[in-house]
mmCIF file of C-alpha atoms in Angstrom:
data_model
loop_
_atom_site.group_PDB
_atom_site.id
_atom_site.type_symbol
_atom_site.label_atom_id
_atom_site.label_comp_id
_atom_site.label_asym_id
_atom_site.label_seq_id
_atom_site.Cartn_x
_atom_site.Cartn_y
_atom_site.Cartn_z
ATOM 1 C CA UNK A 11 98.054 136.652 -33.732
ATOM 2 C CA UNK A 12 98.023 135.965 -37.434
ATOM 3 C CA UNK A 13 100.885 133.699 -38.523
ATOM 4 C CA UNK A 14 102.968 134.922 -41.427
ATOM 5 C CA UNK A 15 104.871 132.876 -43.954
ATOM 6 C CA UNK A 16 107.788 133.501 -46.235
ATOM 7 C CA UNK A 17 109.462 131.525 -48.995
ATOM 8 C CA UNK A 18 112.479 131.004 -46.762
ATOM 9 C CA UNK A 19 110.383 129.773 -43.849
ATOM 10 C CA UNK A 20 108.343 127.490 -46.077
ATOM 11 C CA UNK A 21 111.457 126.067 -47.716
ATOM 12 C CA UNK A 22 113.155 125.404 -44.388
ATOM 13 C CA UNK A 23 110.048 123.730 -43.032
ATOM 14 C CA UNK A 24 109.813 121.494 -46.106
ATOM 15 C CA UNK A 25 113.433 120.456 -45.710
ATOM 16 C CA UNK A 26 112.829 119.623 -42.050
ATOM 17 C CA UNK A 27 109.723 117.602 -42.877
ATOM 18 C CA UNK A 28 111.501 115.451 -45.453
ATOM 19 C CA UNK A 29 114.997 115.458 -43.948
ATOM 20 C CA UNK A 30 116.381 112.283 -42.374
ATOM 21 C CA UNK A 31 119.453 113.741 -40.674
ATOM 22 C CA UNK A 32 120.142 112.055 -37.356
ATOM 23 C CA UNK A 33 118.158 108.956 -38.358
ATOM 24 C CA UNK A 34 119.507 105.465 -38.995
ATOM 25 C CA UNK A 35 117.968 103.180 -41.618
ATOM 26 C CA UNK A 36 118.323 99.411 -41.905
ATOM 27 C CA UNK A 37 117.493 98.286 -45.441
ATOM 28 C CA UNK A 38 117.302 94.528 -45.946
ATOM 29 C CA UNK A 39 118.574 93.107 -49.200
ATOM 30 C CA UNK A 40 120.298 96.402 -49.936
ATOM 31 C CA UNK A 41 123.327 95.056 -51.784
ATOM 32 C CA UNK A 42 121.759 95.565 -55.203
ATOM 33 C CA UNK A 43 118.678 96.529 -57.187
ATOM 34 C CA UNK A 44 115.756 98.250 -55.514
ATOM 35 C CA UNK A 45 117.222 97.801 -52.026
ATOM 36 C CA UNK A 46 120.434 99.607 -52.923
ATOM 37 C CA UNK A 47 118.536 102.375 -54.714
ATOM 38 C CA UNK A 48 116.302 102.908 -51.663
ATOM 39 C CA UNK A 49 119.316 102.934 -49.351
ATOM 40 C CA UNK A 50 121.027 105.586 -51.479
ATOM 41 C CA UNK A 51 117.841 107.655 -51.616
ATOM 42 C CA UNK A 52 117.518 107.613 -47.825
ATOM 43 C CA UNK A 53 121.209 108.486 -47.444
ATOM 44 C CA UNK A 54 120.827 111.427 -49.822
ATOM 45 C CA UNK A 55 118.067 112.691 -47.505
ATOM 46 C CA UNK A 56 120.504 112.495 -44.584
ATOM 47 C CA UNK A 57 120.040 109.036 -43.077
ATOM 48 C CA UNK A 58 122.892 106.872 -41.841
ATOM 49 C CA UNK A 59 122.690 103.417 -43.412
ATOM 50 C CA UNK A 60 122.941 99.838 -42.287
ATOM 51 C CA UNK A 61 123.452 97.742 -45.413
ATOM 52 C CA UNK A 62 122.178 94.168 -45.195
ATOM 53 C CA UNK A 63 123.124 91.191 -47.319
ATOM 54 C CA UNK A 64 123.798 87.518 -46.731
ATOM 55 C CA UNK A 65 127.339 87.770 -48.098
ATOM 56 C CA UNK A 66 129.707 89.746 -45.875
ATOM 57 C CA UNK A 67 132.208 90.609 -48.601
ATOM 58 C CA UNK A 68 129.490 91.932 -50.875
ATOM 59 C CA UNK A 69 127.901 93.990 -48.083
ATOM 60 C CA UNK A 70 131.284 95.406 -47.066
ATOM 61 C CA UNK A 71 132.093 96.381 -50.659
ATOM 62 C CA UNK A 72 128.757 98.184 -51.053
ATOM 63 C CA UNK A 73 129.188 100.022 -47.734
ATOM 64 C CA UNK A 74 132.745 101.028 -48.640
ATOM 65 C CA UNK A 75 131.570 102.440 -51.961
ATOM 66 C CA UNK A 76 128.845 104.426 -50.210
ATOM 67 C CA UNK A 77 131.312 105.801 -47.661
ATOM 68 C CA UNK A 78 133.605 106.845 -50.513
ATOM 69 C CA UNK A 79 130.663 108.855 -51.863
ATOM 70 C CA UNK A 80 130.285 110.641 -48.532
ATOM 71 C CA UNK A 81 127.501 108.620 -46.919
ATOM 72 C CA UNK A 82 127.545 106.994 -43.488
ATOM 73 C CA UNK A 83 127.206 103.223 -43.923
ATOM 74 C CA UNK A 84 127.685 100.156 -41.735
ATOM 75 C CA UNK A 85 126.851 96.528 -42.493
ATOM 76 C CA UNK A 86 124.733 93.797 -40.911
ATOM 77 C CA UNK A 87 125.111 90.317 -42.369
ATOM 78 C CA UNK A 88 122.097 88.063 -41.859
ATOM 79 C CA UNK A 89 119.480 86.017 -43.684
ATOM 80 C CA UNK A 90 115.981 87.428 -43.121
ATOM 81 C CA UNK A 91 114.583 83.874 -43.128
ATOM 82 C CA UNK A 92 116.709 82.893 -40.082
ATOM 83 C CA UNK A 93 114.633 84.080 -37.125
ATOM 84 C CA UNK A 94 117.317 83.563 -34.475
ATOM 85 C CA UNK A 95 120.010 85.092 -36.675
ATOM 86 C CA UNK A 96 117.785 88.121 -37.312
ATOM 87 C CA UNK A 97 117.265 88.723 -33.600
ATOM 88 C CA UNK A 98 120.988 88.478 -32.892
ATOM 89 C CA UNK A 99 121.812 90.839 -35.755
ATOM 90 C CA UNK A 100 119.217 93.462 -34.802
ATOM 91 C CA UNK A 101 120.293 93.397 -31.157
ATOM 92 C CA UNK A 102 123.907 93.815 -32.299
ATOM 93 C CA UNK A 103 123.033 96.798 -34.493
ATOM 94 C CA UNK A 104 121.234 98.477 -31.618
ATOM 95 C CA UNK A 105 124.106 97.841 -29.200
ATOM 96 C CA UNK A 106 127.108 98.374 -31.481
ATOM 97 C CA UNK A 107 125.948 100.911 -34.087
ATOM 98 C CA UNK A 108 122.927 102.644 -32.626
ATOM 99 C CA UNK A 109 119.125 102.765 -32.684
ATOM 100 C CA UNK A 110 117.288 101.733 -35.833
ATOM 101 C CA UNK A 111 114.908 104.594 -36.619
ATOM 102 C CA UNK A 112 113.851 103.411 -40.072
ATOM 103 C CA UNK A 113 113.393 99.845 -41.287
ATOM 104 C CA UNK A 114 112.925 99.041 -44.959
ATOM 105 C CA UNK A 115 111.925 95.425 -45.547
ATOM 106 C CA UNK A 116 113.146 95.002 -49.103
ATOM 107 C CA UNK A 117 114.655 91.500 -49.252
ATOM 108 C CA UNK A 118 112.645 89.288 -51.576
ATOM 109 C CA UNK A 119 112.893 86.503 -54.130
ATOM 110 C CA UNK A 120 110.946 85.386 -57.174
ATOM 111 C CA UNK A 121 110.165 81.936 -58.585
ATOM 112 C CA UNK A 122 108.291 81.341 -61.847
ATOM 113 C CA UNK A 123 106.418 78.232 -62.987
ATOM 114 C CA UNK A 124 102.889 77.214 -64.002
ATOM 115 C CA UNK A 125 100.942 76.833 -60.776
ATOM 116 C CA UNK A 126 100.140 73.163 -61.389
ATOM 117 C CA UNK A 127 103.882 72.491 -61.684
ATOM 118 C CA UNK A 128 105.058 74.818 -58.921
ATOM 119 C CA UNK A 129 107.367 72.950 -56.556
ATOM 120 C CA UNK A 130 106.487 72.943 -52.859
ATOM 121 C CA UNK A 131 110.110 73.789 -52.103
ATOM 122 C CA UNK A 132 109.839 76.951 -54.221
ATOM 123 C CA UNK A 133 106.573 77.917 -52.520
ATOM 124 C CA UNK A 134 108.205 77.486 -49.113
ATOM 125 C CA UNK A 135 111.279 79.462 -50.157
ATOM 126 C CA UNK A 136 109.123 82.370 -51.361
ATOM 127 C CA UNK A 137 107.136 82.499 -48.161
ATOM 128 C CA UNK A 138 110.221 82.173 -45.944
ATOM 129 C CA UNK A 139 111.844 85.231 -47.495
ATOM 130 C CA UNK A 140 108.981 87.423 -48.767
ATOM 131 C CA UNK A 141 106.643 87.020 -45.801
ATOM 132 C CA UNK A 142 108.281 85.215 -42.873
ATOM 133 C CA UNK A 143 111.430 87.304 -43.327
ATOM 134 C CA UNK A 144 109.476 90.544 -43.004
ATOM 135 C CA UNK A 145 107.798 89.226 -39.869
ATOM 136 C CA UNK A 146 111.109 88.182 -38.277
ATOM 137 C CA UNK A 147 112.962 91.426 -39.006
ATOM 138 C CA UNK A 148 110.089 93.736 -38.155
ATOM 139 C CA UNK A 149 109.324 91.980 -34.890
ATOM 140 C CA UNK A 150 112.974 92.157 -33.828
ATOM 141 C CA UNK A 151 113.251 95.853 -34.747
ATOM 142 C CA UNK A 152 109.858 96.796 -33.283
ATOM 143 C CA UNK A 153 110.871 95.394 -29.878
ATOM 144 C CA UNK A 154 113.436 98.199 -29.766
ATOM 145 C CA UNK A 155 111.226 100.862 -31.370
ATOM 146 C CA UNK A 156 108.286 100.335 -29.030
ATOM 147 C CA UNK A 157 110.005 101.488 -25.815
ATOM 148 C CA UNK A 158 111.275 104.569 -27.673
ATOM 149 C CA UNK A 159 107.763 105.413 -28.842
ATOM 150 C CA UNK A 160 108.758 106.107 -32.444
ATOM 151 C CA UNK A 161 109.828 104.397 -35.649
ATOM 152 C CA UNK A 162 109.239 104.159 -39.378
ATOM 153 C CA UNK A 163 108.730 100.810 -41.102
ATOM 154 C CA UNK A 164 108.427 100.473 -44.869
ATOM 155 C CA UNK A 165 107.548 97.104 -46.387
ATOM 156 C CA UNK A 166 108.373 96.672 -50.059
ATOM 157 C CA UNK A 167 105.322 95.007 -51.558
ATOM 158 C CA UNK A 168 104.429 94.921 -55.262
ATOM 159 C CA UNK A 169 101.719 95.642 -57.798
ATOM 160 C CA UNK A 170 101.274 91.879 -57.559
ATOM 161 C CA UNK A 171 99.604 92.511 -54.197
ATOM 162 C CA UNK A 172 96.668 93.725 -56.306
ATOM 163 C CA UNK A 173 97.211 92.134 -59.719
ATOM 164 C CA UNK A 174 97.912 88.537 -60.729
ATOM 165 C CA UNK A 175 99.832 87.166 -63.688
ATOM 166 C CA UNK A 176 100.438 83.616 -64.909
ATOM 167 C CA UNK A 177 103.389 81.672 -63.410
ATOM 168 C CA UNK A 178 103.788 83.895 -60.320
ATOM 169 C CA UNK A 179 100.713 83.115 -58.221
ATOM 170 C CA UNK A 180 102.810 82.224 -55.117
ATOM 171 C CA UNK A 181 104.782 85.472 -55.413
ATOM 172 C CA UNK A 182 101.523 87.417 -55.704
ATOM 173 C CA UNK A 183 100.185 85.562 -52.667
ATOM 174 C CA UNK A 184 103.264 86.504 -50.635
ATOM 175 C CA UNK A 185 102.951 90.169 -51.584
ATOM 176 C CA UNK A 186 99.205 90.213 -50.983
ATOM 177 C CA UNK A 187 99.806 88.794 -47.520
ATOM 178 C CA UNK A 188 102.496 91.408 -46.935
ATOM 179 C CA UNK A 189 100.019 94.147 -47.779
ATOM 180 C CA UNK A 190 97.673 92.859 -45.065
ATOM 181 C CA UNK A 191 100.564 92.330 -42.638
ATOM 182 C CA UNK A 192 101.380 96.019 -43.114
ATOM 183 C CA UNK A 193 97.848 96.936 -42.048
ATOM 184 C CA UNK A 194 98.053 94.537 -39.116
ATOM 185 C CA UNK A 195 101.315 96.079 -37.935
ATOM 186 C CA UNK A 196 99.644 99.477 -38.089
ATOM 187 C CA UNK A 197 96.734 98.176 -36.010
ATOM 188 C CA UNK A 198 99.103 96.940 -33.289
ATOM 189 C CA UNK A 199 101.730 99.673 -33.241
ATOM 190 C CA UNK A 200 100.306 102.995 -34.470
ATOM 191 C CA UNK A 201 99.287 103.957 -30.951
ATOM 192 C CA UNK A 202 102.933 103.529 -29.916
ATOM 193 C CA UNK A 203 104.178 106.137 -32.378
ATOM 194 C CA UNK A 204 105.252 103.734 -35.123
ATOM 195 C CA UNK A 205 104.222 104.278 -38.747
ATOM 196 C CA UNK A 206 104.087 101.163 -40.916
ATOM 197 C CA UNK A 207 103.429 101.552 -44.628
ATOM 198 C CA UNK A 208 104.219 99.706 -47.834
ATOM 199 C CA UNK A 209 105.685 100.626 -51.188
ATOM 200 C CA UNK A 210 104.243 98.710 -54.120
ATOM 201 C CA UNK A 211 106.582 99.051 -57.105
ATOM 202 C CA UNK A 212 105.320 98.364 -60.572
ATOM 203 C CA UNK A 213 107.671 96.957 -63.189
ATOM 204 C CA UNK A 214 111.249 98.102 -62.700
ATOM 205 C CA UNK A 215 114.286 96.915 -64.610
ATOM 206 C CA UNK A 216 116.096 94.847 -61.946
ATOM 207 C CA UNK A 217 117.788 91.470 -61.665
ATOM 208 C CA UNK A 218 114.558 90.091 -60.186
ATOM 209 C CA UNK A 219 112.762 90.971 -63.425
ATOM 210 C CA UNK A 220 115.523 89.947 -65.823
ATOM 211 C CA UNK A 221 113.354 87.215 -67.357
ATOM 212 C CA UNK A 222 110.867 89.927 -68.313
ATOM 213 C CA UNK A 223 113.234 92.693 -69.354
ATOM 214 C CA UNK A 224 114.942 90.202 -71.675
ATOM 215 C CA UNK A 225 111.608 89.308 -73.292
ATOM 216 C CA UNK A 226 110.870 91.824 -76.110
ATOM 217 C CA UNK A 227 107.258 90.696 -76.394
ATOM 218 C CA UNK A 228 106.570 91.223 -72.688
ATOM 219 C CA UNK A 229 108.424 94.525 -72.626
ATOM 220 C CA UNK A 230 106.352 95.811 -75.548
ATOM 221 C CA UNK A 231 103.147 94.672 -73.850
ATOM 222 C CA UNK A 232 104.147 96.335 -70.569
ATOM 223 C CA UNK A 233 104.960 99.676 -72.181
ATOM 224 C CA UNK A 234 101.585 99.625 -73.925
ATOM 225 C CA UNK A 235 99.754 98.555 -70.743
ATOM 226 C CA UNK A 236 101.386 101.184 -68.478
ATOM 227 C CA UNK A 237 100.056 104.742 -68.862
ATOM 228 C CA UNK A 238 103.592 106.117 -68.441
ATOM 229 C CA UNK A 239 104.592 104.001 -71.437
ATOM 230 C CA UNK A 240 107.823 102.577 -70.025
ATOM 231 C CA UNK A 241 109.596 100.533 -67.374
ATOM 232 C CA UNK A 242 110.301 102.277 -64.073
ATOM 233 C CA UNK A 243 113.788 103.350 -63.000
ATOM 234 C CA UNK A 244 114.752 102.207 -59.499
ATOM 235 C CA UNK A 245 115.697 105.730 -58.413
ATOM 236 C CA UNK A 246 112.070 106.737 -59.006
ATOM 237 C CA UNK A 247 111.136 104.829 -55.851
ATOM 238 C CA UNK A 248 113.304 107.012 -53.644
ATOM 239 C CA UNK A 249 110.976 109.997 -53.280
ATOM 240 C CA UNK A 250 108.155 107.809 -52.021
ATOM 241 C CA UNK A 251 110.515 106.025 -49.617
ATOM 242 C CA UNK A 252 111.859 109.308 -48.220
ATOM 243 C CA UNK A 253 108.298 110.543 -47.729
ATOM 244 C CA UNK A 254 107.300 107.416 -45.813
ATOM 245 C CA UNK A 255 110.518 107.502 -43.755
ATOM 246 C CA UNK A 256 110.226 111.180 -42.822
ATOM 247 C CA UNK A 257 108.109 113.348 -40.575
ATOM 248 C CA UNK A 258 106.170 114.405 -43.663
ATOM 249 C CA UNK A 259 104.195 111.151 -43.306
ATOM 250 C CA UNK A 260 103.606 111.404 -39.544
ATOM 251 C CA UNK A 261 99.858 110.679 -39.893
ATOM 252 C CA UNK A 262 100.138 108.151 -42.728
ATOM 253 C CA UNK A 263 99.801 104.607 -41.443
ATOM 254 C CA UNK A 264 98.833 101.197 -42.772
ATOM 255 C CA UNK A 265 98.849 102.393 -46.374
ATOM 256 C CA UNK A 266 100.232 100.876 -49.579
ATOM 257 C CA UNK A 267 101.687 103.446 -51.960
ATOM 258 C CA UNK A 268 101.770 102.199 -55.551
ATOM 259 C CA UNK A 269 104.680 103.499 -57.616
ATOM 260 C CA UNK A 270 103.819 101.965 -60.954
ATOM 261 C CA UNK A 271 103.495 104.551 -63.700
ATOM 262 C CA UNK A 272 99.705 104.260 -63.433
ATOM 263 C CA UNK A 273 99.558 100.519 -64.102
ATOM 264 C CA UNK A 274 97.011 99.726 -61.385
ATOM 265 C CA UNK A 275 94.853 102.742 -62.229
ATOM 266 C CA UNK A 276 93.650 101.589 -65.626
ATOM 267 C CA UNK A 277 91.996 98.564 -67.162
#
């Protein structure tokens, strides 16, 4: 029998594909910046939130503000670089709050210095948070997702996974490694019903990029270099995150989605 379609049917199906109602999302480093914007975007699509930060008072204040705006939000206080603390926190979320359906690995740090002067302590700090932290959190969450046979994992990478700039070689190395870790997670877990993908933001006006946003020369160069002709706004990452967190991306796995105003598409 020939299937028929209507605008109403198509619209309802689209809403179902992209809707996150009944899903719970843990977003690391979601007290500010890109992490908070992604958390809000997922909540607007229907997801219940678990806000993560290292400072309990800050996390509680963010969650309270979100609840005042009508969203469902709990908190989980842990440092992504503390492997044992991560495991305890994830197990507590699963037992006390409920299953984690969506994980967004957003927590990250930046350090800038000429490579020949880059301190070993700064290198180690970058890798502990930007790479080791993703491994710790994802492993802890995946141990719960695997028996359920489903889950969505989104790693926040960067255009620096594909492009290098002076003074941030270690940061670029951490994000390049994260891009490959995303593919490795896909290789291990796709057959178990888990989709693992990465978002690679371009240049967005955040605290992490304050040194650049405050530099008129760099800002002018960036706007000229980027086909869109401007800095990104953090809320412009939300559509891509909702797509990767929803059933709309059910056969998308191991991919890195660049959200960069065209920066990596041109010479």
